[in-house]
């Protein structure tokens, strides 16, 4: 398993931007698919975006397409989520999670498919 720590959350006005980071420690992080999830108060944790082990494949849910970009730097054991044009509906705790995909390009979207999780970082978008 890997250990994950998110950072970069905060308070931003609608229309603003934030970049979240997910720093990993542990063996062979570069073989893991990484997903970003978010959980708003009173709601279930939901998949937002994911990136394959090599960074060659990404996936976004419709609500963030064109606004969010996921990327990774395996040399730094870090995955990023760049968020633009934020709106109050993006307010949530954001989590990164790792899925040992063993080289697969498949990006899974269920919370149950990811075996390592960070503690989350709060993103609050004011109107």
XYZ file of C-alpha atoms in Angstrom:
127
model
C 0.000 0.000 0.000
C 0.878 3.646 -0.303
C 0.242 6.511 2.079
C -1.419 9.608 0.646
C -1.593 13.200 1.859
C -3.712 15.851 0.156
C -3.022 19.569 0.274
C -4.026 22.756 -1.492
C -7.615 23.149 -0.389
C -9.034 26.397 0.885
C -11.656 29.075 0.498
C -12.102 30.600 -2.946
C -14.705 32.792 -4.594
C -16.894 31.495 -7.385
C -15.002 31.573 -10.650
C -11.687 31.084 -8.923
C -9.089 28.324 -9.130
C -7.272 25.942 -6.838
C -4.686 23.242 -7.340
C -4.831 20.210 -5.103
C -1.842 17.960 -4.575
C -1.722 14.341 -3.498
C 1.687 13.310 -2.219
C 2.402 9.616 -1.920
C 4.903 7.572 0.009
C 5.500 3.884 -0.269
C 6.622 1.480 -2.872
C 5.833 1.526 -6.544
C 3.443 4.482 -6.545
C 3.971 4.798 -10.268
C 2.062 1.541 -10.777
C -1.084 2.899 -9.139
C -4.104 4.470 -10.734
C -5.102 7.546 -8.730
C -8.603 8.842 -8.322
C -9.913 12.078 -6.911
C -13.178 11.897 -5.011
C -15.212 14.476 -3.166
C -17.768 14.382 -0.418
C -20.169 17.202 0.323
C -21.955 17.405 3.676
C -24.699 14.823 3.910
C -23.775 13.204 0.612
C -21.908 10.112 -0.455
C -18.302 10.236 -1.586
C -18.229 10.532 -5.358
C -15.628 10.012 -8.030
C -14.494 13.214 -9.759
C -11.451 12.402 -11.887
C -8.801 9.754 -12.319
C -5.463 9.170 -13.964
C -3.784 5.958 -15.031
C -0.423 4.840 -13.704
C 1.512 6.414 -16.572
C -0.586 9.549 -16.825
C -1.523 8.599 -20.359
C -5.208 8.144 -19.609
C -7.558 10.349 -17.664
C -11.260 10.359 -16.912
C -13.588 13.069 -15.650
C -17.186 13.118 -14.596
C -19.343 15.370 -16.742
C -19.772 18.034 -14.083
C -16.051 18.871 -14.064
C -15.069 18.262 -17.678
C -13.379 21.286 -19.147
C -12.815 22.807 -15.689
C -10.652 20.249 -13.862
C -7.409 18.681 -15.018
C -5.690 15.749 -13.341
C -1.982 15.154 -13.860
C 0.852 13.321 -12.168
C 4.586 13.496 -11.706
C 5.786 10.016 -10.844
C 9.279 11.317 -10.223
C 7.846 13.361 -7.364
C 5.253 10.754 -6.326
C 2.583 13.421 -6.659
C -0.760 13.728 -8.409
C -2.435 17.065 -9.002
C -5.976 18.253 -9.539
C -6.123 21.676 -11.141
C -9.554 23.217 -10.717
C -10.814 26.266 -12.608
C -14.154 28.073 -12.787
C -15.116 26.811 -9.380
C -18.697 27.196 -8.235
C -20.422 26.620 -4.894
C -21.513 23.119 -5.954
C -17.827 22.139 -5.959
C -17.674 22.690 -2.206
C -16.647 19.428 -0.568
C -13.844 17.540 1.094
C -11.595 16.250 -1.680
C -9.811 12.927 -1.313
C -7.210 11.217 -3.404
C -7.096 7.451 -3.523
C -4.818 4.844 -5.060
C -5.741 1.665 -6.877
C -2.964 -0.798 -7.612
C -3.819 -1.308 -11.228
C -0.736 -3.410 -12.041
C -0.142 -1.515 -15.239
C -3.749 -1.464 -16.411
C -5.095 1.695 -18.030
C -8.498 1.074 -16.474
C -9.656 3.917 -14.238
C -12.180 2.598 -11.789
C -14.779 4.850 -10.234
C -16.102 3.063 -7.191
C -14.796 3.886 -3.725
C -14.564 0.147 -3.106
C -11.927 -0.294 -5.818
C -9.365 1.947 -4.118
C -7.292 0.529 -1.302
C -5.398 3.586 -0.084
C -6.911 6.933 0.883
C -5.740 10.290 2.103
C -7.488 12.201 4.866
C -8.908 14.813 2.537
C -8.637 18.544 2.038
C -11.531 20.982 2.320
C -12.514 23.071 -0.685
C -15.061 25.808 -0.063
C -16.374 27.979 -2.883
C -18.264 31.093 -1.886
C -20.867 32.740 -4.105
